[in-house]
Amino acid sequence: MPAETYKTIPVSCNRDCGAGCPLIAHVRDGKLVRITNNPLKDPAMRGCIRGFRMPDTVYSDQRLRKPLLREGQRGSGTFREISWQEALNRIAEKLGEIREKHGPLSVHPFDGSGSCRGAVHNTGLLTKRFFSLFGGYTGRIDSYSSAAAAFVEKYLFGTRMVGFDPPTLKHSKRIILWGANIADTRFSCRIESIIRRRKKDGIPVVVIDPRRSATVKKLASKWIPINPGTDTAMMAAVLHVLISEGYADLDFAEKYTVGFKDLVAYINGESDGIEKSPKWAEPICGVSADCIVEFARAYGKTKPTALLPGLSIQRALGGEETYRFAVALQAATANIGILGGTSGAEFWGKLPVPFFPQMPVPAPALFHPIPVYRWPDIVLNPTLNGLLQEIKAIYNTGTNYLSQGSDIKKNIDAFMKVDFVVTHDFFMTPTARFSDIVLPVTTYLEREDVVLPADNFLFFSAKAIEPLYESRNDYDIFCELADRLGFGKEFSENRTGEEWLKKFLQESSVEDIEQFRNTGIYRGTDQMRVAFSSFIENPETNPLNTPSGRIEIRSEAYSETGFSPLPECRIYRPDAAYPLRLITPHARCRVNSQNWNLSWARRFEPQTLDMHIRDGQARGIKQGETVRVFSPEGEMTVRVNLTEDIIEGTACLLQGAWTERDQNGVERAGAVNALTSTTPTLPSQGARTHSVFVEVTKG
């Protein structure tokens, strides 16, 4: 009888998460047994339950095993298994026919979150590369996650490299997490443990959030509950205190920014007649004037302060202004470009990692850009974005837009309109269900790659097990399709995925490739970087890539979008018909919608609507009842959880549930995008999924 084999293999999550962690796959006789932390990791690094439970994903009885061809009506879920040859032939024939009849712009690829951190097996880059060589495509220009933040950062700083290395927080004397639930939404695999350590050291950690999140419970010295979508009112009021009480460093602002004096005039009411005082802000944001004053004074007195804004605050109507104000706050307190401070903008993965090439994407001959948040509107009405060609095909590589895209009903209508839909996935997601051909693909544990995480590291992710069933790598699928469509050599350059990785390793900054393969970890040399430190040190020698060379608090270029050149408070309030604000945070056990179908994740986080006890009592609702939730876009039934862990006037439903609708079209699984709108925040045209207004009634 052959001896049992047991191996430990370095791997790293290649998913749409802000971390990417160094892990170890334990494999016995070719079968994945468990996932643990890599013992060679940085001491502050921690994996999470989503990575540790990957064996449940790999061996789920829901894994797709063979290519599937739709037989019933689109969305009926009726498929039959077919061979790979038939599937690829059908796809190539249909794509070729659509390209010939309507041109390449009639194809809209969904590239995204299936595997978005890999060098080779990267669903975003692979899809773009394929359709660029196909002749072109209509594609997204931004993301659901961070469109508003990305939009304004180029006006503020001229770059998105605006972050910091987590160890620099060891120099912070105060940490502010503004809408950043870092315990559940992993911005780094080090930040949470570093902040926990700082709290134990006595450093104040203030969390500003509408709900008592896991971050509040684990890390906060103080929780300030705030009405969603009103952050700019509190930020403006904090600036008012800093300026009026002499805490603002006006010399710093004058030296390093443009327009700060104009912002002072706005805050003082000189420009619009409204003084942005704490008393003005209190009824808007739900934070008492005394609390705002206390917070502002502590902020102004303590340096360095790290302000970490979450993406949640920019996924709101007027969300562009939250990041403009956050940067202004850090500029006012001279906390930009110093150890222990931050830029006030995005902070995770927003500094370069050690050089490692990724799959190259050639410029397409034809490309029509569309904002991702508006894709269903544009499919249904191409003239909305100046699109001359109707979308005839959707090619979906590892995304689940029929749960994750706003206004699910509209998304389904868009899918029903097009002629052809293909999906790559390892489960029958709602998006796969509305596809014509579904292709089973590998997980990151069934192939090798290098993962580029949010921190200043590279992680080697070895092939832990052989691909299950008939699943194939996305890269290999595209190679086969490219061969059939006449550009196979251009796509593959006669390389396998392994050969691409070997090439990238040789071209990278990794000195000892064999050691990297064995350990799984390559550490960047400098772990104490803060964006704009060289600019702060010498702004004349190291100007920013903005028209002025400085931080543009006032941006004349921004005014060309039709919005104010200065940050301004744009507050949107509920009305009588829909009086509650609904927020849609990420779940701890899911990566967006990934893991929803797995029983362990559902046990850990049941899908319930959280409401304040008094909001429930006012509506005659009791704990645990099934309630009806209405918005202008849709309706759902869901079980309610009455709690004091959320500010009054706000409800909370975690995003990521897979949509299920009853015969009347009412959502019954808790997929929150049944209630959201595709009307974006402007001018970025980004997501506004934290500006959803609803009413809740007894079921």
XYZ file of C-alpha atoms in Angstrom:
699
model
C 0.000 0.000 0.000
C 1.547 3.381 -1.003
C 2.588 5.711 1.812
C 0.352 8.659 2.559
C 1.619 11.962 1.137
C 1.201 15.203 3.003
C 2.264 18.583 1.626
C 2.125 22.180 2.742
C 1.925 24.562 -0.186
C 2.085 28.379 -0.184
C -1.053 29.983 -1.636
C -2.751 33.374 -1.603
C -6.343 34.458 -2.152
C -6.787 35.854 -5.648
C -10.194 37.410 -5.108
C -11.849 40.833 -4.983
C -10.691 41.617 -1.469
C -8.552 44.479 -0.275
C -6.029 42.156 1.320
C -4.629 39.135 -0.449
C -3.065 37.065 2.326
C -0.082 34.703 2.613
C -1.581 31.298 3.379
C -0.657 27.626 3.438
C -2.710 24.893 1.776
C -2.461 21.538 3.554
C -2.852 18.701 1.059
C -3.090 14.999 1.861
C -2.970 12.480 -0.992
C -3.816 15.179 -3.507
C -6.822 16.487 -1.572
C -7.035 19.883 0.059
C -7.458 19.410 3.821
C -7.316 22.899 5.295
C -5.935 26.432 4.903
C -3.834 28.188 7.561
C -1.691 31.305 7.874
C 1.754 31.125 6.318
C 4.171 30.862 9.282
C 6.704 33.035 7.415
C 4.320 35.981 7.155
C 4.829 39.412 8.668
C 3.780 39.210 12.357
C 0.874 41.629 11.795
C -0.592 39.659 8.890
C -3.721 37.625 9.448
C -5.833 35.576 7.091
C -9.584 35.545 7.522
C -12.471 33.099 7.584
C -13.081 33.544 3.851
C -9.645 32.217 3.019
C -9.587 29.544 5.696
C -12.914 28.123 4.458
C -11.846 27.790 0.810
C -12.012 23.959 0.992
C -15.781 24.395 1.312
C -15.770 26.246 -1.993
C -13.472 23.831 -3.781
C -15.363 20.686 -2.746
C -18.869 22.104 -2.725
C -21.402 19.823 -4.357
C -22.561 22.963 -6.195
C -19.350 23.209 -8.245
C -20.011 23.275 -11.967
C -18.557 20.145 -13.555
C -19.017 20.496 -17.309
C -19.905 23.239 -19.796
C -23.627 23.962 -19.851
C -25.920 25.033 -22.681
C -29.215 26.776 -21.947
C -32.284 24.900 -23.135
C -35.214 26.703 -21.542
C -36.028 30.392 -21.479
C -33.146 32.557 -20.341
C -33.268 32.625 -16.553
C -35.263 29.405 -16.251
C -32.207 27.502 -15.024
C -32.715 24.727 -17.579
C -29.362 23.617 -19.015
C -27.805 20.509 -20.462
C -24.198 19.428 -20.243
C -22.125 19.661 -23.419
C -18.516 18.978 -24.325
C -15.847 21.650 -24.218
C -15.447 21.403 -27.975
C -19.124 22.089 -28.585
C -19.179 24.929 -26.064
C -16.132 26.670 -27.504
C -17.285 26.161 -31.086
C -20.686 27.660 -30.287
C -19.180 30.647 -28.476
C -16.650 31.368 -31.217
C -19.274 31.034 -33.933
C -21.710 33.369 -32.196
C -19.095 35.979 -31.265
C -17.741 35.911 -34.811
C -21.213 36.315 -36.250
C -22.005 39.277 -33.974
C -18.668 40.927 -34.785
C -19.309 40.483 -38.515
C -22.887 41.810 -38.422
C -22.655 44.528 -35.817
C -18.969 45.230 -35.156
C -16.901 44.568 -32.035
C -18.476 47.444 -30.080
C -21.652 45.353 -29.905
C -19.916 43.107 -27.329
C -19.845 44.184 -23.702
C -17.448 42.159 -21.517
C -17.921 41.991 -17.764
C -14.410 41.706 -16.393
C -13.834 41.834 -12.732
C -13.933 40.253 -9.396
C -13.541 36.557 -10.076
C -9.750 36.759 -9.822
C -8.489 40.312 -9.811
C -5.128 40.254 -8.019
C -3.224 37.705 -10.072
C -0.427 38.435 -12.520
C -1.530 35.810 -15.066
C -4.912 34.504 -13.934
C -6.566 37.877 -13.691
C -10.148 37.953 -14.907
C -10.028 41.673 -15.605
C -6.786 41.724 -17.588
C -7.439 38.488 -19.455
C -10.860 39.644 -20.599
C -9.568 43.031 -21.722
C -6.671 41.403 -23.570
C -8.966 38.963 -25.369
C -11.498 41.551 -26.514
C -8.833 44.092 -27.447
C -7.419 41.514 -29.862
C -10.969 40.564 -30.896
C -11.127 44.011 -32.498
C -12.460 46.091 -29.659
C -15.419 46.224 -27.288
C -17.679 48.421 -25.222
C -16.241 48.332 -21.696
C -16.404 49.863 -18.267
C -14.145 52.725 -17.224
C -14.541 52.485 -13.459
C -15.681 50.160 -10.700
C -18.673 49.650 -8.433
C -16.301 49.964 -5.478
C -14.509 53.271 -5.788
C -15.612 55.313 -8.800
C -16.205 58.555 -6.900
C -12.953 58.370 -4.928
C -10.922 57.515 -8.031
C -12.575 60.368 -9.909
C -11.723 63.097 -7.407
C -8.225 61.907 -6.472
C -6.832 62.821 -9.877
C -8.100 66.383 -9.380
C -6.810 66.601 -5.812
C -3.422 64.927 -6.240
C -2.969 64.045 -9.914
C -2.544 60.372 -8.952
C -4.206 57.462 -7.166
C -0.983 56.538 -5.386
C -2.306 58.188 -2.239
C -1.897 55.487 0.433
C 0.508 54.440 3.162
C 2.226 51.335 4.476
C 0.299 49.967 7.488
C 3.347 49.883 9.826
C 3.450 53.696 9.669
C 0.368 53.662 11.898
C 2.778 52.851 14.728
C 3.607 56.580 14.638
C -0.034 57.726 14.793
C -1.248 59.394 17.969
C -4.871 59.231 16.883
C -6.672 57.042 14.339
C -9.996 57.974 12.735
C -11.910 55.323 10.801
C -14.552 57.279 8.902
C -16.960 54.728 7.438
C -14.131 52.179 7.257
C -15.215 48.787 8.615
C -11.771 47.247 8.353
C -12.638 44.212 10.492
C -15.086 42.953 7.854
C -13.926 44.673 4.678
C -10.284 43.706 4.376
C -8.281 46.706 3.159
C -5.056 44.947 4.121
C -4.116 41.800 5.997
C -2.170 43.950 8.494
C -4.199 47.071 9.265
C -6.687 45.481 11.657
C -4.072 43.862 13.873
C -1.882 46.980 13.852
C -4.792 49.186 14.915
C -5.754 46.680 17.606
C -2.201 46.943 18.934
C -2.339 50.747 18.850
C -5.578 50.728 20.831
C -3.950 48.494 23.452
C -1.129 51.038 23.579
C -3.680 53.692 24.545
C -3.967 55.439 21.188
C -7.538 56.725 20.616
C -9.361 54.994 17.762
C -12.531 56.807 16.697
C -15.000 55.100 14.372
C -17.650 57.180 12.600
C -20.311 54.878 11.193
C -24.122 54.578 11.139
C -23.937 51.196 12.854
C -21.977 49.496 15.593
C -19.965 47.409 13.153
C -17.438 44.697 13.946
C -14.777 47.412 13.738
C -16.579 49.457 16.390
C -16.904 46.431 18.652
C -13.314 45.268 18.240
C -11.268 48.410 17.734
C -13.067 51.596 18.713
C -12.245 53.736 21.706
C -15.230 55.856 20.678
C -18.128 55.272 18.291
C -19.845 58.253 16.679
C -23.051 57.143 14.928
C -23.925 59.329 11.938
C -26.742 59.521 9.407
C -25.601 57.885 6.148
C -24.819 60.280 3.318
C -24.292 63.253 5.644
C -20.579 62.868 6.314
C -19.698 66.113 4.525
C -21.870 68.092 6.941
C -19.910 66.774 9.900
C -16.601 67.204 8.060
C -17.453 70.826 7.266
C -18.423 71.436 10.901
C -15.147 69.907 12.096
C -13.300 72.256 9.756
C -15.323 75.126 11.222
C -14.058 74.306 14.716
C -10.477 73.782 13.549
C -10.482 77.153 11.800
C -12.432 79.217 14.339
C -10.537 77.902 17.378
C -7.073 78.180 15.848
C -6.279 74.501 15.410
C -5.925 74.718 11.628
C -2.354 74.983 10.326
C -2.972 77.729 7.802
C 0.719 78.017 6.917
C 0.793 74.343 5.895
C -2.397 74.758 3.884
C -1.082 77.849 2.142
C 2.215 76.180 1.236
C 0.936 72.826 0.022
C -2.596 73.418 -1.267
C -4.485 75.619 -3.664
C -7.791 77.134 -2.629
C -7.806 76.549 1.103
C -8.656 80.213 1.801
C -11.660 79.857 -0.506
C -12.748 76.783 1.428
C -12.461 78.780 4.664
C -14.839 81.358 3.167
C -17.295 78.575 2.326
C -17.049 77.080 5.819
C -17.602 80.485 7.423
C -20.621 81.150 5.227
C -19.043 84.086 3.405
C -19.696 82.551 -0.009
C -23.244 81.225 0.465
C -24.576 82.770 3.665
C -24.602 79.443 5.570
C -22.097 79.083 8.392
C -21.102 75.403 8.583
C -21.041 75.341 12.369
C -21.562 72.277 14.562
C -25.076 73.514 15.400
C -25.869 73.732 11.684
C -24.549 70.192 11.139
C -26.259 68.554 14.126
C -29.781 68.097 12.669
C -28.337 67.028 9.325
C -25.862 64.361 10.395
C -27.443 63.296 13.692
C -24.253 64.003 15.652
C -24.629 66.491 18.482
C -22.853 69.829 18.210
C -21.019 69.106 21.474
C -19.753 65.795 20.097
C -18.525 67.486 16.917
C -16.686 70.155 18.911
C -15.104 67.582 21.219
C -14.040 65.449 18.236
C -12.606 68.438 16.349
C -10.613 69.734 19.309
C -9.061 66.331 19.968
C -8.288 65.998 16.267
C -6.687 69.434 16.144
C -4.604 68.895 19.276
C -3.225 65.474 18.352
C -0.587 64.958 15.702
C 0.057 62.849 13.783
C -3.508 61.711 13.136
C -4.357 59.034 10.595
C -7.718 59.574 8.915
C -8.838 56.452 7.051
C -11.993 57.026 4.998
C -13.902 53.934 3.949
C -15.271 53.466 0.481
C -18.765 53.420 1.957
C -18.860 57.205 2.354
C -18.153 57.787 -1.334
C -20.801 55.271 -2.483
C -23.508 57.854 -1.880
C -25.164 60.704 -3.709
C -22.609 63.495 -3.471
C -20.002 60.915 -2.472
C -17.300 62.741 -4.426
C -17.362 65.473 -1.792
C -16.575 63.149 1.127
C -13.065 62.451 -0.137
C -12.499 66.106 -1.069
C -13.408 67.115 2.483
C -11.381 64.303 4.057
C -8.283 65.518 2.208
C -9.054 69.084 3.289
C -9.235 67.929 6.921
C -5.825 66.284 6.731
C -4.394 69.338 4.998
C -5.907 71.639 7.640
C -4.232 69.608 10.389
C -0.915 69.170 8.517
C -1.190 65.385 8.593
C -0.408 64.727 4.919
C 2.927 63.207 3.922
C 4.191 62.492 7.439
C 4.735 59.255 9.335
C 1.569 58.436 11.237
C -0.543 60.677 9.024
C -2.473 59.965 5.835
C -3.575 61.781 2.709
C -7.247 61.504 3.657
C -7.895 59.605 0.429
C -7.896 55.881 -0.386
C -5.371 54.044 1.713
C -5.281 50.343 0.797
C -3.092 49.203 -2.088
C -2.478 52.773 -3.149
C 1.306 52.640 -3.154
C 3.427 50.587 -5.550
C 4.221 46.977 -4.680
C 7.521 45.355 -5.724
C 7.691 45.304 -9.499
C 5.979 42.325 -11.046
C 4.581 42.305 -14.601
C 0.961 41.424 -15.227
C -0.816 40.158 -18.307
C -0.400 42.938 -20.891
C -3.446 44.510 -22.498
C -2.920 45.991 -25.980
C -4.854 49.110 -26.920
C -8.054 48.029 -28.702
C -8.648 49.260 -32.226
C -12.167 50.233 -31.146
C -13.304 50.998 -27.615
C -16.398 52.711 -26.275
C -16.224 53.546 -22.543
C -19.253 53.350 -20.283
C -19.593 53.839 -16.521
C -20.139 50.446 -14.935
C -22.962 51.748 -12.772
C -25.002 52.615 -15.872
C -24.415 49.472 -17.947
C -28.032 48.171 -17.831
C -29.425 51.577 -18.800
C -27.051 51.726 -21.747
C -27.845 48.184 -22.866
C -31.541 49.061 -22.764
C -31.053 52.500 -24.332
C -27.688 52.891 -26.122
C -28.219 56.579 -26.870
C -27.810 57.418 -23.170
C -24.040 57.227 -23.529
C -23.707 58.214 -27.156
C -23.324 54.583 -28.136
C -24.067 54.176 -31.816
C -24.135 50.395 -31.713
C -26.532 48.334 -29.622
C -25.064 45.781 -27.250
C -25.753 42.342 -28.701
C -23.585 40.138 -26.469
C -22.451 40.096 -22.850
C -19.342 38.104 -21.985
C -19.063 37.620 -18.245
C -15.773 36.462 -16.738
C -16.207 35.812 -13.034
C -18.706 38.507 -12.091
C -22.201 38.294 -10.650
C -23.777 41.542 -11.804
C -27.316 40.173 -11.543
C -26.871 40.311 -7.797
C -24.167 42.963 -7.453
C -25.415 45.497 -9.985
C -27.914 48.080 -8.793
C -31.583 47.596 -9.740
C -31.642 43.843 -10.323
C -34.899 43.983 -12.273
C -33.324 46.387 -14.761
C -30.220 44.202 -14.987
C -32.359 41.178 -15.832
C -34.216 43.195 -18.462
C -30.852 44.090 -20.009
C -29.783 40.430 -20.065
C -33.056 39.458 -21.670
C -32.575 42.042 -24.421
C -29.174 40.922 -25.764
C -28.702 38.058 -28.218
C -25.973 36.110 -26.434
C -24.541 35.745 -22.913
C -21.534 33.687 -21.791
C -20.391 33.235 -18.189
C -17.235 31.764 -16.627
C -17.780 30.678 -13.026
C -17.528 27.757 -10.639
C -21.121 28.045 -9.379
C -24.524 28.583 -10.966
C -24.874 32.180 -9.829
C -27.898 34.292 -10.804
C -25.786 35.768 -13.596
C -24.846 32.305 -14.840
C -28.503 31.308 -14.652
C -29.371 34.061 -17.156
C -26.584 33.022 -19.537
C -26.709 30.940 -22.702
C -23.456 29.063 -22.127
C -21.787 28.577 -18.744
C -18.173 27.424 -18.489
C -16.732 25.812 -15.325
C -13.477 27.418 -14.231
C -10.762 26.742 -11.682
C -10.298 28.342 -8.300
C -6.946 29.901 -7.416
C -6.017 26.680 -5.589
C -6.092 24.754 -8.866
C -3.467 26.827 -10.712
C -0.302 28.774 -9.951
C 0.136 32.514 -9.989
C 1.659 35.485 -8.216
C -0.774 37.655 -6.261
C -0.239 41.396 -5.912
C -1.769 42.280 -2.516
C -2.705 45.617 -1.009
C 0.490 45.682 1.060
C 4.109 46.112 -0.039
C 4.622 42.407 -0.742
C 4.279 39.785 -3.450
C 2.762 36.384 -2.688
C 3.438 33.237 -4.684
C 0.338 31.086 -4.947
C 1.285 27.560 -5.971
C -1.018 24.982 -7.505
C -2.277 23.063 -4.492
C -4.476 20.495 -6.243
C -5.359 19.402 -9.753
C -8.437 21.037 -11.329
C -11.625 19.263 -10.339
C -14.058 17.785 -12.825
C -13.716 19.469 -16.229
C -12.930 22.958 -14.946
C -10.386 24.971 -16.926
C -8.386 28.123 -16.353
C -9.864 31.325 -17.788
C -6.591 31.836 -19.660
C -6.822 28.458 -21.393
C -10.452 29.108 -22.356
C -9.522 32.394 -23.981
C -6.599 30.734 -25.791
C -8.972 28.206 -27.359
C -11.487 30.862 -28.337
C -8.792 33.108 -29.772
C -7.555 30.221 -31.917
C -11.049 29.739 -33.312
C -11.508 33.459 -33.954
C -8.207 33.907 -35.731
C -5.952 35.634 -33.207
C -4.684 32.737 -31.123
C -0.964 33.475 -31.569
C -1.469 37.142 -30.759
C -3.355 36.285 -27.569
C -1.113 33.531 -26.189
C 2.168 34.578 -27.824
C 2.719 30.815 -27.945
C 2.937 30.627 -24.152
C 1.053 28.547 -21.629
C -0.054 30.181 -18.409
C 2.940 28.613 -16.663
C 5.282 30.052 -19.292
C 3.806 33.524 -18.864
C 4.396 33.251 -15.112
C 7.980 32.094 -15.643
C 8.587 35.083 -17.935
C 7.105 37.500 -15.420
C 9.185 36.037 -12.588
C 12.367 36.527 -14.589
C 11.443 40.138 -15.381
C 10.317 40.996 -11.852
C 12.137 42.487 -8.892
C 12.275 39.067 -7.186
C 15.950 38.142 -6.787
C 15.689 34.548 -5.583
C 12.851 32.982 -7.564
C 13.249 29.525 -6.058
C 13.081 30.867 -2.525
C 9.986 32.885 -3.473
C 8.293 29.754 -4.822
C 9.125 27.848 -1.658
C 8.213 30.483 0.914
C 5.390 32.201 -0.950
C 6.454 35.657 0.301
C 8.542 38.461 -1.171
C 8.838 41.566 0.979
C 9.204 45.086 -0.386
C 12.296 46.847 0.907
C 10.702 49.963 2.393
C 7.759 49.232 4.678
C 7.393 52.779 6.045
C 6.152 54.747 3.062
C 3.594 57.533 3.202
C 2.250 59.097 0.020
C 3.511 62.606 -0.755
C 6.339 62.602 1.794
C 8.790 63.864 -0.840
C 6.326 66.552 -1.917
C 5.901 67.740 1.666
C 9.669 67.696 2.145
C 10.269 69.847 -0.941
C 7.227 70.916 -2.977
C 9.295 72.861 -5.488
C 11.573 69.939 -6.359
C 8.813 67.323 -6.103
C 5.608 68.947 -7.375
C 2.403 66.964 -7.775
C 0.976 66.092 -11.164
C -1.734 68.748 -10.886
C -1.951 72.029 -12.839
C -0.575 73.938 -9.852
C 1.821 71.235 -8.664
C 0.057 71.366 -5.297
C -2.952 69.673 -3.648
C -5.921 71.259 -5.361
C -8.574 71.885 -2.731
C -9.958 74.280 -5.331
C -9.761 72.744 -8.783
C -10.682 74.767 -11.822
C -10.380 71.580 -13.877
C -13.010 69.977 -11.625
C -15.377 72.880 -12.257
C -15.417 71.867 -15.924
C -17.514 68.852 -14.844
C -20.295 71.273 -13.970
C -19.745 71.006 -10.214
C -18.134 73.338 -7.721
C -14.359 73.778 -7.904
C -14.432 73.640 -4.082
C -15.708 70.844 -1.843
C -19.333 71.475 -0.958
C -21.961 69.739 1.152
C -24.440 67.971 -1.096
C -26.949 66.357 1.243
C -29.877 64.242 0.058
C -32.700 63.566 2.507
C -35.406 60.907 2.608
C -38.974 61.942 1.855
C -42.267 61.044 3.517
C -42.884 58.024 1.287
C -39.451 56.517 1.923
C -38.318 57.920 5.281
C -35.524 55.487 6.140
C -31.973 55.554 4.866
C -30.770 52.084 3.834
C -27.089 51.159 3.945
C -25.697 48.091 2.196
C -22.361 47.083 3.807
C -20.115 44.157 2.945
C -20.437 40.940 4.903
C -17.693 39.400 6.988
C -18.035 35.928 5.470
C -18.532 36.919 1.843
C -16.376 38.543 -0.819
C -19.172 40.578 -2.385
C -21.546 37.770 -3.455
C -18.992 34.953 -3.229
C -19.869 32.384 -0.529
C -23.552 33.312 -0.394
C -24.486 29.830 -1.597
C -22.337 28.068 1.027
C -24.156 26.942 4.159
C -21.363 27.833 6.589
C -21.458 31.484 5.535
C -25.234 31.647 5.873
C -25.004 30.204 9.395
C -22.430 32.793 10.445
C -24.331 35.732 8.930
C -28.060 35.253 8.439
C -29.505 37.793 6.004
C -31.609 40.119 8.151
C -32.658 43.748 7.949
C -31.230 45.622 10.918
C -33.371 48.481 12.274
C -33.243 50.500 15.448
C -35.661 49.196 18.074
C -37.571 52.486 18.141
C -37.991 52.500 14.337
C -39.462 49.012 14.613
C -41.758 49.942 17.488
C -43.073 52.957 15.576
C -44.146 50.577 12.808
C -45.568 47.877 15.073
C -42.804 45.485 14.067
C -41.565 42.788 16.444
C -38.177 41.108 16.650
C -37.646 38.368 14.065
C -40.767 39.089 12.035
C -40.787 39.017 8.263
C -41.182 42.568 6.975
C -41.724 44.196 3.608
C -39.172 46.722 2.388
C -40.073 49.162 -0.376
C -38.026 51.570 -2.480
C -38.907 53.382 -5.715
C -37.110 50.576 -7.587
C -38.419 47.440 -5.920
C -39.790 45.457 -3.036
C -38.622 42.586 -0.852
C -39.578 40.469 2.114
C -36.905 39.763 4.724
C -36.618 38.912 8.407
C -35.969 41.890 10.691
C -33.467 42.287 13.507
C -34.314 45.098 15.921
C -31.220 46.472 17.603
C -29.607 49.508 19.205
C -26.476 48.900 17.122
C -27.659 51.289 14.397
C -28.619 54.955 14.368
C -32.336 55.736 14.296
C -33.763 56.467 10.873
C -31.426 54.005 9.191
C -31.802 50.384 8.135
C -29.015 48.010 7.144
C -29.002 45.027 4.800
C -25.728 43.339 3.879
C -24.981 43.248 0.167
C -24.079 40.052 -1.688
C -27.187 37.863 -1.402
C -28.116 35.987 -4.582
C -31.424 37.200 -5.902
C -34.536 35.038 -5.738
C -37.881 36.491 -6.769
C -41.364 35.169 -6.201
C -43.979 34.957 -8.956
C -44.907 38.606 -8.372
C -41.321 39.787 -8.766
C -40.832 40.450 -5.046
C -37.300 39.727 -3.799
C -37.310 37.019 -1.117
C -33.629 36.158 -0.513
C -32.523 39.563 0.721
C -30.630 40.673 -2.408
C -30.406 44.350 -1.569
C -29.933 45.493 -5.161
C -33.594 44.745 -5.728
C -34.037 48.098 -3.943
C -31.178 50.193 -5.354
C -31.122 52.648 -8.229
C -28.855 53.034 -11.262
C -29.060 56.819 -10.943
C -25.415 57.502 -10.054
C -23.645 60.090 -7.991
C -22.288 62.868 -10.195
C -19.993 63.863 -11.758
C -18.171 60.550 -11.290
C -21.196 58.442 -12.329
C -20.242 56.161 -9.458
C -22.282 53.920 -7.177
C -24.705 55.449 -4.676
C -25.707 52.279 -2.844
C -25.564 54.029 0.539
C -28.119 56.574 -0.652
C -31.122 54.285 -0.801
C -34.399 55.496 0.672
C -36.943 52.919 1.824
C -39.990 52.254 3.931
C -40.461 49.124 6.046
C -43.833 47.676 7.013
C -45.104 44.564 8.725
C -45.064 41.587 6.376
